[in-house]
Short mmCIF file of C-alpha atoms and ligand atoms in Angstrom, two decimals:
data_model
loop_
_atom_site.label_atom_id
_atom_site.label_comp_id
_atom_site.label_asym_id
_atom_site.label_seq_id
_atom_site.Cartn_x
_atom_site.Cartn_y
_atom_site.Cartn_z
CA MET A 5 90.76 90.69 67.63
CA ILE A 6 91.25 93.96 65.74
CA GLN A 7 91.10 94.41 62.04
CA LEU A 8 92.10 97.31 59.89
CA GLU A 9 90.89 97.03 56.29
CA GLY A 10 91.95 99.50 53.53
CA VAL A 11 92.46 102.15 56.13
CA LYS A 12 93.55 105.70 55.30
CA VAL A 13 93.59 108.68 57.51
CA GLU A 14 93.69 112.14 55.77
CA VAL A 15 93.50 115.64 57.41
CA PRO A 16 93.22 119.03 55.79
CA ASP A 17 96.72 120.42 55.08
CA PHE A 18 96.56 124.03 56.21
CA ALA A 19 100.23 124.58 55.49
CA SER A 20 99.65 124.04 51.70
CA GLN A 21 99.18 126.83 49.29
CA VAL A 22 96.73 124.66 47.42
CA ARG A 23 93.09 125.22 48.62
CA GLY A 24 91.52 122.03 49.91
CA ALA A 25 94.85 120.18 50.00
CA SER A 26 95.07 117.26 52.30
CA LYS A 27 97.75 115.42 54.09
CA GLU A 28 97.85 111.64 54.43
CA LEU A 29 98.73 110.42 57.90
CA LEU A 30 98.14 106.70 57.27
CA ALA A 31 97.58 104.82 53.95
CA ASP A 32 97.14 101.31 52.75
CA ILE A 33 96.72 99.93 56.23
CA ASN A 34 95.55 96.28 56.19
CA LEU A 35 96.28 94.49 59.46
CA ALA A 36 94.73 91.88 61.62
CA PHE A 37 95.85 91.94 65.23
CA THR A 38 95.55 88.43 66.41
CA GLU A 39 98.71 88.01 68.52
CA GLN A 40 98.45 88.82 72.20
CA ARG A 41 101.28 91.36 72.36
CA ILE A 42 102.08 93.79 69.54
CA ALA A 43 104.46 96.73 69.20
CA LEU A 44 104.39 99.57 66.70
CA ILE A 45 107.79 101.10 66.04
CA GLY A 46 108.94 103.79 63.59
CA SER A 47 110.38 107.25 63.45
CA ASN A 48 108.78 110.36 65.01
CA GLY A 49 105.83 111.32 62.94
CA SER A 50 105.52 107.86 61.23
CA GLY A 51 101.85 107.43 62.28
CA LYS A 52 102.08 105.20 65.44
CA SER A 53 99.88 107.38 67.61
CA THR A 54 97.51 107.97 64.74
CA LEU A 55 97.13 104.22 64.31
CA LEU A 56 96.60 103.63 68.03
CA LYS A 57 93.85 106.35 68.22
CA LEU A 58 92.01 104.40 65.40
CA LEU A 59 91.81 101.37 67.69
CA ASN A 60 89.39 102.96 70.16
CA GLY A 61 87.62 105.30 67.79
CA LEU A 62 89.35 108.45 69.09
CA ILE A 63 89.78 109.09 65.42
CA LEU A 64 87.91 107.55 62.51
CA PRO A 65 89.36 106.39 59.17
CA SER A 66 88.87 108.70 56.19
CA ALA A 67 88.52 105.48 54.14
CA GLY A 68 88.32 101.81 55.08
CA GLN A 69 87.14 100.15 58.29
CA VAL A 70 88.41 99.42 61.72
CA THR A 71 86.77 96.56 63.53
CA VAL A 72 87.48 95.93 67.26
CA LEU A 73 86.01 92.78 68.85
CA GLY A 74 83.53 92.63 66.03
CA LEU A 75 82.49 96.27 66.36
CA ASP A 76 83.00 98.83 63.62
CA THR A 77 84.54 101.90 65.40
CA ARG A 78 82.48 104.33 63.23
CA PRO A 79 79.11 103.65 64.70
CA HIS A 80 80.23 101.86 67.87
CA GLY A 81 82.97 104.19 69.27
CA LYS A 82 81.41 104.42 72.74
CA ASP A 83 81.16 100.58 73.06
CA VAL A 84 84.65 100.12 71.68
CA ARG A 85 86.13 102.72 74.21
CA ARG A 86 84.50 100.78 77.00
CA ARG A 87 86.30 97.62 75.99
CA VAL A 88 89.65 99.10 74.96
CA GLY A 89 91.72 100.73 77.67
CA TYR A 90 94.01 103.53 76.51
CA VAL A 91 97.27 104.38 78.39
CA PHE A 92 98.61 107.70 77.38
CA THR A 93 102.41 108.62 77.22
CA ASP A 94 101.91 111.36 79.76
CA PRO A 95 99.85 110.03 82.73
CA SER A 96 98.99 113.57 83.73
CA ALA A 97 96.57 113.46 80.77
CA GLN A 98 94.83 110.51 82.46
CA LEU A 99 94.70 111.17 86.16
CA VAL A 100 91.96 113.67 86.94
CA MET A 101 91.49 113.34 90.60
CA SER A 102 93.88 114.52 93.34
CA THR A 103 94.94 111.12 94.71
CA PRO A 104 95.38 107.59 93.24
CA LEU A 105 92.60 106.27 95.43
CA ASP A 106 90.15 108.90 94.27
CA ASP A 107 91.13 108.46 90.73
CA ILE A 108 90.62 104.67 90.71
CA GLN A 109 87.28 105.12 92.54
CA LEU A 110 86.20 107.44 89.89
CA SER A 111 87.17 104.95 87.28
CA LEU A 112 85.13 102.30 89.01
CA ARG A 113 81.93 104.44 89.32
CA THR A 114 80.09 102.80 86.45
CA LEU A 115 81.04 99.34 87.52
CA ILE A 116 80.44 99.44 91.30
CA SER A 117 77.63 101.62 92.62
CA ASP A 118 78.14 101.04 96.36
CA LYS A 119 80.63 103.62 97.70
CA ASP A 120 82.18 101.27 100.35
CA LEU A 121 82.58 98.47 97.95
CA ARG A 122 84.08 100.86 95.46
CA ARG A 123 86.67 102.08 97.91
CA ARG A 124 87.57 98.55 98.96
CA ARG A 125 88.04 97.40 95.33
CA ALA A 126 90.21 100.54 94.59
CA LEU A 127 92.42 99.83 97.59
CA ALA A 128 92.68 96.13 96.50
CA LEU A 129 93.68 97.15 93.02
CA LEU A 130 96.38 99.42 94.36
CA ALA A 131 97.65 96.71 96.64
CA GLU A 132 97.87 94.25 93.74
CA ARG A 133 100.32 96.56 92.01
CA GLY A 134 102.23 97.25 95.25
CA LEU A 135 100.97 100.87 95.32
CA SER A 136 99.10 100.90 98.67
CA GLU A 137 101.36 103.42 100.20
CA LEU A 138 100.52 105.89 97.46
CA ALA A 139 96.78 105.60 97.94
CA ASP A 140 96.26 109.03 99.60
CA GLN A 141 99.36 110.81 98.23
CA SER A 142 98.70 113.89 96.01
CA ILE A 143 98.96 112.95 92.33
CA TYR A 144 101.42 115.88 91.91
CA ASP A 145 103.82 114.39 94.37
CA LEU A 146 104.24 111.08 92.54
CA SER A 147 107.23 110.28 90.49
CA GLY A 148 106.81 109.86 86.75
CA GLY A 149 107.00 106.00 87.12
CA GLU A 150 104.51 105.94 89.95
CA ARG A 151 102.16 108.11 87.99
CA GLN A 152 102.45 105.81 85.05
CA LEU A 153 101.75 102.71 87.23
CA VAL A 154 98.68 104.41 88.84
CA SER A 155 97.44 105.36 85.41
CA LEU A 156 97.71 101.85 84.23
CA THR A 157 95.84 100.65 87.41
CA THR A 158 93.15 103.17 86.61
CA VAL A 159 92.74 101.87 83.07
CA LEU A 160 92.76 98.29 84.21
CA ALA A 161 90.15 98.93 86.94
CA VAL A 162 87.32 98.78 84.44
CA GLU A 163 88.59 95.48 83.18
CA PRO A 164 89.10 96.33 79.45
CA GLU A 165 89.49 93.36 77.07
CA ILE A 166 92.33 95.11 75.17
CA ILE A 167 94.97 97.50 76.34
CA VAL A 168 96.37 100.15 74.01
CA ALA A 169 99.49 102.10 75.26
CA ASP A 170 101.15 105.03 73.45
CA GLU A 171 104.87 105.03 74.46
CA PRO A 172 104.18 104.02 78.01
CA THR A 173 107.91 103.86 78.96
CA THR A 174 109.18 107.00 77.25
CA LEU A 175 109.24 109.23 80.28
CA LEU A 176 110.60 106.62 82.70
CA ASP A 177 114.01 105.95 84.14
CA LEU A 178 115.56 102.44 83.82
CA ARG A 179 114.11 101.07 87.05
CA ASN A 180 110.60 102.26 86.32
CA ARG A 181 110.78 101.12 82.77
CA LEU A 182 111.61 97.65 83.98
CA THR A 183 108.70 97.80 86.46
CA LEU A 184 106.24 98.85 83.85
CA ARG A 185 107.58 96.19 81.41
CA ARG A 186 107.01 93.55 84.04
CA ALA A 187 103.52 94.84 84.68
CA PHE A 188 102.78 94.63 80.97
CA ALA A 189 104.30 91.22 80.67
CA GLN A 190 101.76 89.96 83.33
CA LEU A 191 98.63 91.41 81.65
CA PRO A 192 96.15 88.70 80.58
CA GLN A 193 94.70 91.18 77.99
CA GLN A 194 95.74 91.74 74.45
CA LEU A 195 98.28 94.59 74.44
CA ILE A 196 99.13 96.96 71.58
CA VAL A 197 101.99 99.41 72.28
CA SER A 198 103.77 102.10 70.33
CA THR A 199 107.27 102.51 71.46
CA HIS A 200 110.81 103.80 70.82
CA ASP A 201 111.92 101.35 73.59
CA LEU A 202 113.29 98.50 71.40
CA GLU A 203 113.77 96.25 74.45
CA LEU A 204 110.11 96.45 75.13
CA ALA A 205 109.37 95.87 71.49
CA ALA A 206 111.60 92.74 71.63
CA GLU A 207 109.40 91.25 74.25
CA MET A 208 106.26 91.28 72.02
CA ASP A 209 104.96 88.54 69.83
CA ARG A 210 104.88 90.74 66.78
CA VAL A 211 106.39 94.06 65.76
CA ILE A 212 104.99 96.35 63.02
CA TRP A 213 107.27 99.05 61.62
CA LEU A 214 105.65 102.21 60.26
CA GLU A 215 107.23 104.97 58.13
CA GLY A 216 105.35 107.77 56.46
CA GLY A 217 102.05 106.32 57.49
CA ARG A 218 102.65 102.95 55.83
CA VAL A 219 103.78 99.56 56.99
CA VAL A 220 107.33 98.92 56.15
CA ALA A 221 107.95 95.59 57.87
CA ASP A 222 105.76 93.29 59.97
CA GLY A 223 106.74 90.01 61.77
CA ALA A 224 108.57 88.57 64.70
CA PRO A 225 110.67 91.02 66.74
CA ALA A 226 113.81 89.15 65.84
CA ALA A 227 113.19 89.78 62.11
CA VAL A 228 111.81 93.36 62.17
CA ILE A 229 113.90 95.13 64.88
CA PRO A 230 117.30 94.48 63.23
CA GLN A 231 115.89 95.81 59.91
CA TYR A 232 114.74 98.92 61.67
CA GLU A 233 118.09 99.38 63.48
CA GLU A 234 119.92 98.94 60.21
CA ALA A 235 117.78 101.52 58.43
CA MET A 236 118.26 103.97 61.31
CA ALA A 237 122.06 103.28 61.05
CA LEU A 238 122.10 102.08 64.65
CA VAL A 239 124.16 99.00 63.76
N1 LIG B 28 95.38 116.24 63.57
C1 LIG B 28 96.36 116.37 62.84
N2 LIG B 28 96.51 117.29 61.85
C2 LIG B 28 97.57 117.38 61.06
N3 LIG B 28 98.60 116.53 61.13
C3 LIG B 28 98.59 115.61 62.10
C4 LIG B 28 97.54 115.52 62.98
N4 LIG B 28 97.80 114.48 63.91
C5 LIG B 28 99.01 114.05 63.53
N5 LIG B 28 99.51 114.71 62.45
C6 LIG B 28 100.76 114.47 61.82
O1 LIG B 28 100.79 113.11 61.37
C7 LIG B 28 102.14 112.58 61.46
C8 LIG B 28 102.02 111.31 62.24
O2 LIG B 28 101.82 111.63 63.66
P1 LIG B 28 101.73 110.58 64.84
O3 LIG B 28 101.52 111.28 66.06
O4 LIG B 28 100.85 109.47 64.49
O5 LIG B 28 103.26 110.04 64.80
P2 LIG B 28 103.97 109.08 65.83
O6 LIG B 28 104.53 107.91 64.97
O7 LIG B 28 103.16 108.82 66.93
O8 LIG B 28 105.26 109.95 66.24
P3 LIG B 28 106.12 110.03 67.60
O9 LIG B 28 107.04 108.91 67.65
O10 LIG B 28 106.80 111.35 67.53
O11 LIG B 28 105.11 109.99 68.71
C9 LIG B 28 102.97 113.59 62.07
O12 LIG B 28 103.66 114.27 61.02
C10 LIG B 28 101.97 114.58 62.67
O13 LIG B 28 102.45 115.94 62.70
MG1 LIG B 29 103.27 109.15 68.98
#
């Protein structure tokens, strides 16, 4: 369970001529994330990534409160990050070791102290996702889709209770997008994604549409997505 109460995010506006001016990235955000699968949609710059970063304390609200699994992200950022796995748009930002196997072993370091056990667990996790053949391949030689799946495996390795993913399918071709969507559909964890992929959004339990840092519509995909498409003149 995630709760945002009276949340506002403001940053200094360096482009303004007015000294001390600030820019509002999010305002009036009051949301309780109770559904298992939630998508954030909205134009470029509408505040989706900013909202996602609030959920694991990567950024803190300028006003209001964000509570994740009962923990206020302000004092408990570290604990929150341990329980919320964050999947970036660009998996290169996530994968730090030179092979998938090494990367997952690194991720498991705090969970499993024995080296052999750690290696076996990492191999098992790769096998579960059908990625065994990639275990020792250089990260740089993986395709975008493979990298995204390895990155998801790395995040899942530490068994987070909630998964947050920022446009996880954006860089992927159709086949990989479908593979990733299938992987997401099978996750037992609560999932919060931001996306421009409206087919992915349609598979969620709830869709929240943001524009200009505010919630425009919030509800079932079948209700919210058509409104968004209409506003964007897609239909
Ligand atoms: N640290 C910052 N300082 C100033 N402005 C920022 C900062 N971070 C984000 N912004 C601005 O806030 C707005 C919202 O950004 P955000 O990244 O949340 O949008 P988004 O909905 O994720 O967009 P996209 O679909 O393009 O990923 C944008 O106008 C962005 O330029
Ligand atoms: Mg974004």
